[in-house]
mmCIF file of C-alpha atoms in Angstrom:
data_model
loop_
_atom_site.group_PDB
_atom_site.id
_atom_site.type_symbol
_atom_site.label_atom_id
_atom_site.label_comp_id
_atom_site.label_asym_id
_atom_site.label_seq_id
_atom_site.Cartn_x
_atom_site.Cartn_y
_atom_site.Cartn_z
ATOM 1 C CA MET A 546 128.365 51.038 -36.593
ATOM 2 C CA LYS A 547 126.706 52.402 -33.474
ATOM 3 C CA ILE A 548 125.163 49.001 -32.827
ATOM 4 C CA ILE A 549 128.508 47.207 -33.268
ATOM 5 C CA TYR A 550 130.233 49.743 -30.998
ATOM 6 C CA THR A 551 127.617 49.263 -28.335
ATOM 7 C CA ILE A 552 127.966 45.465 -28.464
ATOM 8 C CA LEU A 553 131.777 45.686 -28.237
ATOM 9 C CA THR A 554 131.505 48.046 -25.270
ATOM 10 C CA LEU A 555 129.206 45.614 -23.450
ATOM 11 C CA LEU A 556 131.573 42.727 -24.173
ATOM 12 C CA VAL A 557 134.522 44.677 -22.757
ATOM 13 C CA LEU A 558 132.587 45.577 -19.637
ATOM 14 C CA LEU A 559 131.548 41.940 -19.248
ATOM 15 C CA LEU A 560 135.116 40.676 -19.576
ATOM 16 C CA VAL A 561 136.373 43.264 -17.095
ATOM 17 C CA SER A 562 133.662 42.376 -14.594
ATOM 18 C CA CYS A 563 134.453 38.668 -14.943
ATOM 19 C CA LYS A 564 138.081 39.320 -14.047
ATOM 20 C CA SER A 565 137.252 41.446 -11.006
ATOM 21 C CA ASP A 566 137.844 39.803 -7.603
ATOM 22 C CA PHE A 567 135.140 40.373 -5.011
ATOM 23 C CA PRO A 568 135.713 39.535 -1.344
ATOM 24 C CA VAL A 569 133.299 36.799 -0.295
ATOM 25 C CA ASN A 570 133.665 37.450 3.431
ATOM 26 C CA ALA A 571 132.599 40.767 4.915
ATOM 27 C CA GLU A 572 134.506 42.483 7.692
ATOM 28 C CA TRP A 573 134.546 40.538 10.961
ATOM 29 C CA GLU A 574 131.555 41.113 13.226
ATOM 30 C CA GLU A 575 130.983 39.624 16.663
ATOM 31 C CA ILE A 576 127.712 37.650 16.626
ATOM 32 C CA VAL A 577 126.637 35.927 19.835
ATOM 33 C CA VAL A 578 124.373 32.870 19.569
ATOM 34 C CA VAL A 579 122.366 31.974 22.698
ATOM 35 C CA TYR A 580 120.215 28.994 23.652
ATOM 36 C CA GLY A 581 118.892 29.151 27.212
ATOM 37 C CA LEU A 582 115.731 27.839 28.856
ATOM 38 C CA LEU A 583 115.290 28.605 32.552
ATOM 39 C CA ASP A 584 113.634 25.665 34.323
ATOM 40 C CA ALA A 585 112.205 26.309 37.801
ATOM 41 C CA SER A 586 111.826 22.537 38.324
ATOM 42 C CA LYS A 587 115.625 22.129 38.269
ATOM 43 C CA ASP A 588 118.230 23.192 40.828
ATOM 44 C CA THR A 589 120.809 24.086 38.183
ATOM 45 C CA GLN A 590 120.263 26.391 35.203
ATOM 46 C CA PHE A 591 122.217 25.984 31.968
ATOM 47 C CA ILE A 592 122.737 28.340 29.026
ATOM 48 C CA ARG A 593 124.693 27.646 25.879
ATOM 49 C CA ILE A 594 126.560 30.594 24.367
ATOM 50 C CA ASN A 595 128.579 30.358 21.177
ATOM 51 C CA LYS A 596 129.741 32.662 18.443
ATOM 52 C CA ALA A 597 128.876 32.604 14.771
ATOM 53 C CA TYR A 598 131.934 32.153 12.600
ATOM 54 C CA LEU A 599 133.004 32.908 9.055
ATOM 55 C CA GLY A 600 136.409 32.385 7.495
ATOM 56 C CA GLU A 601 138.315 31.774 4.295
ATOM 57 C CA GLU A 602 138.428 28.026 4.920
ATOM 58 C CA ASP A 603 135.667 25.448 4.558
ATOM 59 C CA ALA A 604 132.885 25.933 7.112
ATOM 60 C CA LEU A 605 132.886 22.240 8.082
ATOM 61 C CA PHE A 606 136.629 22.412 8.713
ATOM 62 C CA LEU A 607 136.212 25.493 10.907
ATOM 63 C CA ALA A 608 133.450 23.748 12.858
ATOM 64 C CA GLN A 609 135.999 21.187 14.071
ATOM 65 C CA ASN A 610 137.978 23.953 15.802
ATOM 66 C CA SER A 611 136.518 24.785 19.222
ATOM 67 C CA ASP A 612 138.026 28.293 19.046
ATOM 68 C CA SER A 613 135.641 28.983 16.153
ATOM 69 C CA LEU A 614 132.677 28.328 18.453
ATOM 70 C CA ASN A 615 133.661 29.490 21.945
ATOM 71 C CA PHE A 616 134.493 32.834 23.533
ATOM 72 C CA LYS A 617 136.977 31.198 25.920
ATOM 73 C CA ASP A 618 137.071 33.189 29.207
ATOM 74 C CA SER A 619 136.025 36.596 27.911
ATOM 75 C CA LEU A 620 132.288 36.509 28.760
ATOM 76 C CA TYR A 621 130.668 37.778 31.962
ATOM 77 C CA VAL A 622 127.193 36.228 32.080
ATOM 78 C CA GLN A 623 124.433 37.028 34.577
ATOM 79 C CA ILE A 624 120.793 36.076 35.234
ATOM 80 C CA HIS A 625 118.715 38.888 36.742
ATOM 81 C CA LYS A 626 115.476 38.687 38.707
ATOM 82 C CA LEU A 627 113.425 41.691 37.643
ATOM 83 C CA GLY A 628 110.756 43.666 39.473
ATOM 84 C CA PHE A 629 108.688 46.759 38.761
ATOM 85 C CA ASN A 630 109.597 48.375 35.425
ATOM 86 C CA ASP A 631 112.091 45.511 34.992
ATOM 87 C CA ASN A 632 114.384 46.915 37.675
ATOM 88 C CA ILE A 633 116.953 44.379 38.846
ATOM 89 C CA ILE A 634 116.113 42.777 42.212
ATOM 90 C CA MET A 635 118.866 40.164 42.305
ATOM 91 C CA SER A 636 121.666 39.094 39.968
ATOM 92 C CA ILE A 637 123.416 35.732 39.777
ATOM 93 C CA PRO A 638 126.668 35.279 37.830
ATOM 94 C CA MET A 639 127.065 32.149 35.730
ATOM 95 C CA GLY A 640 130.190 30.025 35.683
ATOM 96 C CA THR A 641 131.322 27.569 33.035
ATOM 97 C CA ILE A 642 131.592 23.815 32.855
ATOM 98 C CA VAL A 643 132.750 21.496 30.085
ATOM 99 C CA ILE A 644 130.393 18.617 29.355
ATOM 100 C CA ASP A 645 130.720 15.603 27.096
ATOM 101 C CA LYS A 646 129.324 15.857 23.599
ATOM 102 C CA GLU A 647 128.801 13.166 21.012
ATOM 103 C CA ASP A 648 131.031 13.145 17.966
ATOM 104 C CA GLY A 649 129.657 15.083 15.008
ATOM 105 C CA LEU A 650 130.275 18.026 12.715
ATOM 106 C CA PHE A 651 131.160 20.402 15.549
ATOM 107 C CA ALA A 652 134.158 20.260 17.852
ATOM 108 C CA ASN A 653 133.569 18.388 21.116
ATOM 109 C CA ASP A 654 136.892 18.899 22.915
ATOM 110 C CA LYS A 655 135.695 22.086 24.666
ATOM 111 C CA ASN A 656 131.914 21.885 24.912
ATOM 112 C CA ILE A 657 131.510 24.898 27.197
ATOM 113 C CA ILE A 658 128.180 25.460 28.974
ATOM 114 C CA TYR A 659 127.329 28.336 31.332
ATOM 115 C CA MET A 660 125.638 27.301 34.572
ATOM 116 C CA ALA A 661 124.311 28.704 37.856
ATOM 117 C CA ILE A 662 122.548 27.370 40.952
ATOM 118 C CA PRO A 663 120.011 30.030 42.055
ATOM 119 C CA PRO A 664 118.739 30.132 45.664
ATOM 120 C CA ASN A 665 115.390 28.536 46.459
ATOM 121 C CA GLY A 666 112.496 30.714 45.349
ATOM 122 C CA PHE A 667 114.569 32.672 42.864
ATOM 123 C CA LEU A 668 112.448 31.579 39.884
ATOM 124 C CA THR A 669 108.758 32.520 40.257
ATOM 125 C CA ASP A 670 106.094 33.442 37.725
ATOM 126 C CA ASN A 671 105.514 36.747 39.548
ATOM 127 C CA ASN A 672 108.739 38.078 38.048
ATOM 128 C CA ARG A 673 110.441 38.435 34.710
ATOM 129 C CA TYR A 674 114.064 37.431 34.204
ATOM 130 C CA GLY A 675 116.873 39.022 32.286
ATOM 131 C CA LEU A 676 120.059 37.683 30.758
ATOM 132 C CA THR A 677 123.091 39.865 30.149
ATOM 133 C CA ILE A 678 126.291 38.839 28.395
ATOM 134 C CA LEU A 679 129.330 41.140 28.377
ATOM 135 C CA ASN A 680 132.439 40.399 26.362
ATOM 136 C CA THR A 681 135.123 41.872 28.598
ATOM 137 C CA ASN A 682 137.612 41.927 25.726
ATOM 138 C CA THR A 683 135.517 43.784 23.156
ATOM 139 C CA GLY A 684 132.877 45.507 25.306
ATOM 140 C CA ASN A 685 130.088 43.936 23.235
ATOM 141 C CA GLU A 686 126.838 43.497 25.219
ATOM 142 C CA VAL A 687 123.964 41.094 24.610
ATOM 143 C CA SER A 688 120.700 40.873 26.562
ATOM 144 C CA SER A 689 117.245 39.312 26.688
ATOM 145 C CA ILE A 690 114.169 39.122 28.944
ATOM 146 C CA THR A 691 111.693 36.275 29.477
ATOM 147 C CA GLU A 692 108.624 35.295 31.453
ATOM 148 C CA ILE A 693 108.925 32.233 33.700
ATOM 149 C CA ILE A 694 106.932 29.038 34.281
ATOM 150 C CA ASP A 695 107.250 27.930 37.891
ATOM 151 C CA ASP A 696 104.712 25.147 38.426
ATOM 152 C CA PHE A 697 102.689 22.327 36.877
ATOM 153 C CA SER A 698 100.644 19.339 37.989
ATOM 154 C CA PHE A 699 98.256 16.935 36.339
ATOM 155 C CA SER A 700 94.600 16.970 37.318
ATOM 156 C CA GLY A 701 93.433 15.271 40.491
ATOM 157 C CA GLN A 702 92.049 12.472 38.319
ATOM 158 C CA VAL A 703 95.555 11.650 37.063
ATOM 159 C CA GLU A 704 97.372 12.327 40.336
ATOM 160 C CA GLY A 705 95.034 9.934 42.151
ATOM 161 C CA LEU A 706 95.036 7.309 39.411
ATOM 162 C CA PRO A 707 96.116 4.024 41.066
ATOM 163 C CA ARG A 708 97.468 2.530 37.833
ATOM 164 C CA ILE A 709 97.447 2.971 34.077
ATOM 165 C CA SER A 710 95.486 0.477 32.013
ATOM 166 C CA PHE A 711 95.978 -0.338 28.337
ATOM 167 C CA TYR A 712 94.336 -3.770 28.270
ATOM 168 C CA ASN A 713 90.983 -5.004 29.553
ATOM 169 C CA PRO A 714 90.215 -8.552 28.288
ATOM 170 C CA GLN A 715 86.569 -9.540 27.889
ATOM 171 C CA PRO A 716 84.931 -12.990 27.917
ATOM 172 C CA ASP A 717 82.891 -12.082 24.839
ATOM 173 C CA PRO A 718 85.184 -12.275 21.764
ATOM 174 C CA ASN A 719 82.826 -10.012 19.810
ATOM 175 C CA VAL A 720 83.064 -7.062 22.186
ATOM 176 C CA ASP A 721 84.210 -3.762 20.719
ATOM 177 C CA SER A 722 87.999 -3.365 20.621
ATOM 178 C CA SER A 723 87.746 0.036 22.335
ATOM 179 C CA ILE A 724 86.658 -1.820 25.484
ATOM 180 C CA VAL A 725 89.455 -4.390 25.250
ATOM 181 C CA PHE A 726 92.036 -1.681 24.522
ATOM 182 C CA PRO A 727 90.598 1.327 26.379
ATOM 183 C CA GLY A 728 93.609 3.625 26.430
ATOM 184 C CA GLN A 729 94.168 6.293 29.053
ATOM 185 C CA THR A 730 93.122 9.947 28.956
ATOM 186 C CA ILE A 731 95.538 12.322 30.717
ATOM 187 C CA LEU A 732 94.017 15.617 31.903
ATOM 188 C CA TRP A 733 95.649 18.863 33.018
ATOM 189 C CA GLU A 734 95.057 22.600 33.288
ATOM 190 C CA GLU A 735 97.144 25.270 31.613
ATOM 191 C CA VAL A 736 99.600 27.163 33.834
ATOM 192 C CA ASN A 737 100.746 30.782 33.884
ATOM 193 C CA ASN A 738 102.974 31.606 30.895
ATOM 194 C CA GLY A 739 102.577 28.050 29.563
ATOM 195 C CA GLU A 740 101.813 27.963 25.844
ATOM 196 C CA ILE A 741 102.920 24.494 24.688
ATOM 197 C CA TYR A 742 102.742 21.114 26.434
ATOM 198 C CA GLN A 743 104.766 18.014 25.540
ATOM 199 C CA LEU A 744 103.589 14.786 27.179
ATOM 200 C CA ASP A 745 105.917 11.775 27.163
ATOM 201 C CA LEU A 746 105.407 8.330 28.598
ATOM 202 C CA LYS A 747 108.631 6.773 29.846
ATOM 203 C CA PHE A 748 108.483 2.976 29.981
ATOM 204 C CA ASN A 749 110.992 1.663 32.545
ATOM 205 C CA TYR A 750 112.096 -1.960 32.489
ATOM 206 C CA VAL A 751 115.011 -4.267 33.297
ATOM 207 C CA GLU A 752 116.785 -6.300 30.629
ATOM 208 C CA ASP A 753 119.255 -8.923 31.842
ATOM 209 C CA ASN A 754 119.699 -7.045 35.155
ATOM 210 C CA VAL A 755 120.314 -3.725 33.380
ATOM 211 C CA GLU A 756 117.865 -0.853 33.943
ATOM 212 C CA LYS A 757 116.580 0.616 30.682
ATOM 213 C CA SER A 758 113.812 2.892 29.472
ATOM 214 C CA LEU A 759 111.887 3.855 26.331
ATOM 215 C CA THR A 760 110.227 7.238 25.772
ATOM 216 C CA TRP A 761 106.930 7.378 23.888
ATOM 217 C CA SER A 762 106.346 11.003 22.861
ATOM 218 C CA GLN A 763 102.870 12.396 22.270
ATOM 219 C CA PRO A 764 101.897 15.221 19.867
ATOM 220 C CA LEU A 765 102.729 18.733 21.023
ATOM 221 C CA GLU A 766 99.640 20.450 22.465
ATOM 222 C CA THR A 767 99.015 24.215 22.379
ATOM 223 C CA THR A 768 96.850 25.895 25.009
ATOM 224 C CA ASP A 769 93.365 27.013 23.996
ATOM 225 C CA GLY A 770 92.320 28.516 27.322
ATOM 226 C CA LEU A 771 90.391 25.387 28.322
ATOM 227 C CA ASP A 772 91.196 22.252 30.280
ATOM 228 C CA MET A 773 93.641 20.174 28.257
ATOM 229 C CA GLN A 774 94.000 16.463 27.607
ATOM 230 C CA SER A 775 95.941 13.851 25.681
ATOM 231 C CA LYS A 776 94.763 10.332 24.869
ATOM 232 C CA LEU A 777 97.308 7.534 25.268
ATOM 233 C CA GLU A 778 95.989 4.975 22.797
ATOM 234 C CA SER A 779 96.477 1.325 23.744
ATOM 235 C CA ILE A 780 97.167 -0.073 20.281
ATOM 236 C CA LYS A 781 99.749 2.633 19.590
ATOM 237 C CA PHE A 782 101.373 1.972 22.964
ATOM 238 C CA PHE A 783 101.820 -1.744 22.299
ATOM 239 C CA ASN A 784 102.979 -1.100 18.727
ATOM 240 C CA PHE A 785 105.548 1.353 20.069
ATOM 241 C CA LEU A 786 106.931 -1.370 22.354
ATOM 242 C CA ARG A 787 107.017 -3.943 19.567
ATOM 243 C CA GLN A 788 108.901 -1.602 17.268
ATOM 244 C CA SER A 789 111.332 -0.445 19.973
ATOM 245 C CA LEU A 790 112.180 -3.859 21.436
ATOM 246 C CA THR A 791 113.749 -6.708 19.518
ATOM 247 C CA LYS A 792 112.419 -10.224 19.863
ATOM 248 C CA ASP A 793 115.324 -12.119 21.420
ATOM 249 C CA ASP A 794 114.774 -15.357 23.331
ATOM 250 C CA SER A 795 118.190 -15.024 24.948
ATOM 251 C CA VAL A 796 117.171 -12.012 27.061
ATOM 252 C CA GLU A 797 114.823 -11.623 30.007
ATOM 253 C CA ARG A 798 112.857 -8.448 30.550
ATOM 254 C CA TYR A 799 110.887 -7.265 33.572
ATOM 255 C CA PHE A 800 108.536 -4.298 33.705
ATOM 256 C CA VAL A 801 109.262 -1.691 36.429
ATOM 257 C CA ASP A 802 106.886 1.280 36.016
ATOM 258 C CA VAL A 803 105.881 4.099 33.688
ATOM 259 C CA GLU A 804 106.470 7.817 34.160
ATOM 260 C CA LEU A 805 104.211 10.534 32.850
ATOM 261 C CA LEU A 806 106.546 13.370 31.861
ATOM 262 C CA MET A 807 105.216 16.827 31.015
ATOM 263 C CA THR A 808 107.382 19.619 29.601
ATOM 264 C CA VAL A 809 105.714 23.046 29.431
ATOM 265 C CA GLY A 810 107.102 25.874 27.277
ATOM 266 C CA THR A 811 106.431 29.582 26.803
ATOM 267 C CA GLU A 812 104.934 31.388 23.823
ATOM 268 C CA GLU A 813 108.429 32.443 22.688
ATOM 269 C CA LEU A 814 109.615 28.829 22.766
ATOM 270 C CA ASN A 815 106.577 27.783 20.747
ATOM 271 C CA THR A 816 107.393 30.416 18.112
ATOM 272 C CA TYR A 817 111.049 29.371 18.039
ATOM 273 C CA ILE A 818 110.088 25.706 17.491
ATOM 274 C CA LYS A 819 107.623 26.542 14.716
ATOM 275 C CA VAL A 820 110.083 28.785 12.886
ATOM 276 C CA ASN A 821 112.753 26.078 12.992
ATOM 277 C CA GLU A 822 110.550 23.245 11.760
ATOM 278 C CA PRO A 823 111.682 21.655 8.463
ATOM 279 C CA VAL A 824 110.456 23.459 5.358
ATOM 280 C CA THR A 825 107.951 21.313 3.453
ATOM 281 C CA GLY A 826 106.510 23.741 0.893
ATOM 282 C CA ILE A 827 107.810 25.122 -2.374
ATOM 283 C CA ALA A 828 109.102 28.326 -0.767
ATOM 284 C CA GLN A 829 112.377 27.315 0.900
ATOM 285 C CA GLN A 830 113.170 30.630 2.560
ATOM 286 C CA LYS A 831 112.535 30.495 6.304
ATOM 287 C CA PRO A 832 111.824 33.445 8.572
ATOM 288 C CA MET A 833 114.177 34.052 11.482
ATOM 289 C CA PHE A 834 113.083 34.345 15.091
ATOM 290 C CA THR A 835 115.241 35.568 17.942
ATOM 291 C CA ASN A 836 114.521 37.361 21.203
ATOM 292 C CA ILE A 837 118.199 38.089 21.846
ATOM 293 C CA ASN A 838 119.117 41.781 21.693
ATOM 294 C CA ASN A 839 122.341 42.233 19.669
ATOM 295 C CA GLY A 840 122.546 38.484 19.078
ATOM 296 C CA LEU A 841 120.743 35.407 17.806
ATOM 297 C CA GLY A 842 118.890 32.535 19.465
ATOM 298 C CA ILE A 843 116.407 32.235 22.299
ATOM 299 C CA PHE A 844 116.247 32.940 26.023
ATOM 300 C CA SER A 845 113.012 31.604 27.469
ATOM 301 C CA SER A 846 111.538 29.195 30.018
ATOM 302 C CA ARG A 847 110.214 25.678 30.399
ATOM 303 C CA PHE A 848 109.039 23.521 33.313
ATOM 304 C CA THR A 849 109.350 19.744 33.599
ATOM 305 C CA TYR A 850 107.194 17.528 35.804
ATOM 306 C CA SER A 851 106.963 13.764 36.225
ATOM 307 C CA ILE A 852 104.889 11.255 38.146
ATOM 308 C CA SER A 853 105.412 7.462 38.273
ATOM 309 C CA LYS A 854 102.581 4.974 37.929
ATOM 310 C CA PRO A 855 102.301 1.179 37.809
ATOM 311 C CA LEU A 856 100.521 -0.614 34.993
ATOM 312 C CA SER A 857 97.363 -2.577 35.652
ATOM 313 C CA ASP A 858 97.583 -6.326 36.198
ATOM 314 C CA CYS A 859 95.893 -6.929 32.857
ATOM 315 C CA THR A 860 98.352 -4.695 31.028
ATOM 316 C CA ARG A 861 101.299 -6.495 32.622
ATOM 317 C CA LEU A 862 99.731 -9.806 31.691
ATOM 318 C CA TYR A 863 99.550 -8.607 28.077
ATOM 319 C CA LEU A 864 103.252 -7.730 28.171
ATOM 320 C CA ILE A 865 104.074 -11.238 29.343
ATOM 321 C CA GLU A 866 101.678 -13.336 27.258
ATOM 322 C CA GLU A 867 100.818 -11.312 24.154
ATOM 323 C CA LEU A 868 103.512 -8.782 23.337
ATOM 324 C CA ASP A 869 106.077 -11.476 22.423
ATOM 325 C CA ARG A 870 109.072 -9.451 23.597
ATOM 326 C CA ASN A 871 110.432 -11.720 26.338
ATOM 327 C CA PHE A 872 108.769 -10.120 29.360
ATOM 328 C CA TYR A 873 108.484 -12.249 32.494
ATOM 329 C CA PRO A 874 106.637 -11.809 35.792
ATOM 330 C CA SER A 875 108.511 -9.150 37.710
ATOM 331 C CA PRO A 876 109.873 -9.815 41.225
ATOM 332 C CA LEU A 877 108.609 -6.315 42.075
ATOM 333 C CA TYR A 878 104.979 -7.503 41.834
ATOM 334 C CA ASP A 879 102.885 -10.354 43.068
ATOM 335 C CA PRO A 880 102.212 -12.896 40.316
ATOM 336 C CA VAL A 881 99.764 -11.536 37.778
ATOM 337 C CA SER A 882 96.411 -13.239 38.132
ATOM 338 C CA ASN A 883 94.641 -14.706 35.135
ATOM 339 C CA PRO A 884 91.918 -13.574 34.731
ATOM 340 C CA CYS A 885 93.607 -10.346 35.747
ATOM 341 C CA ASN A 886 92.045 -7.594 37.801
#
């Protein structure tokens, strides 16, 4: 009897618990989400500030409502130049602009971005920088501090490079392919507060009188305290062009130049990128990284630098005669000689 009574009691408790209604959503809490990278190479600084949302309706439906994402006009946002003991030297308020956004899951009718144009010399690596966000309606305050990257250049070898070569034909057909397709090694030195380095090669060309470009991204490099380098491999470069350009005899293409683009990021940005990489292992739970006090996201720094270079005559000749993607001698250059030089 005691066993039967115990089983009945458990069944009653189970039925009661199944009928109980539990609120799925907790009480409302203001959560500020920040994504801001100060860039000393740019005149204008941009920071994106949104709010996390939770409601009784479907999350994808709520995402289509801009009021679910934006704080409207209630935020007072400032960038601060900090000195000794992080005392404020100068403060710059940020205004808002609305920029275009591609269609997607989230509302694009009010894509609000916070922006400021600091005076020359405001961003230097001798100082740290603070961000403060005050909601004037609720009194909620959010803050963060970051180091800054304020300079970059490639090595003198790259800066003085007259042209970039990916093709060097040889009269001997049995010569090693590494001589025919030598590639180009790009050298640089690490900079203060720079932890990660992203090198891109931007291939600029004209197609039927329309200026276009393709960006060939290289693997992300992390500083090791030594001189750094990245090898632009010739075969991969030409394969990238073949895969990115359609073969179409009805179009005419002309090469313009290539740009070497370097984007340098801080240690915090490196951590943020690593944490947000796709999960590939069995464990699907991801750690969370934020350096926003009383909020989520990242406030950090990057620096972008670019330098334009022509391609060698031989490389341009390869584009015209071997690539098979409708490139023609460009009016910007003298006719390519064959044999090239």
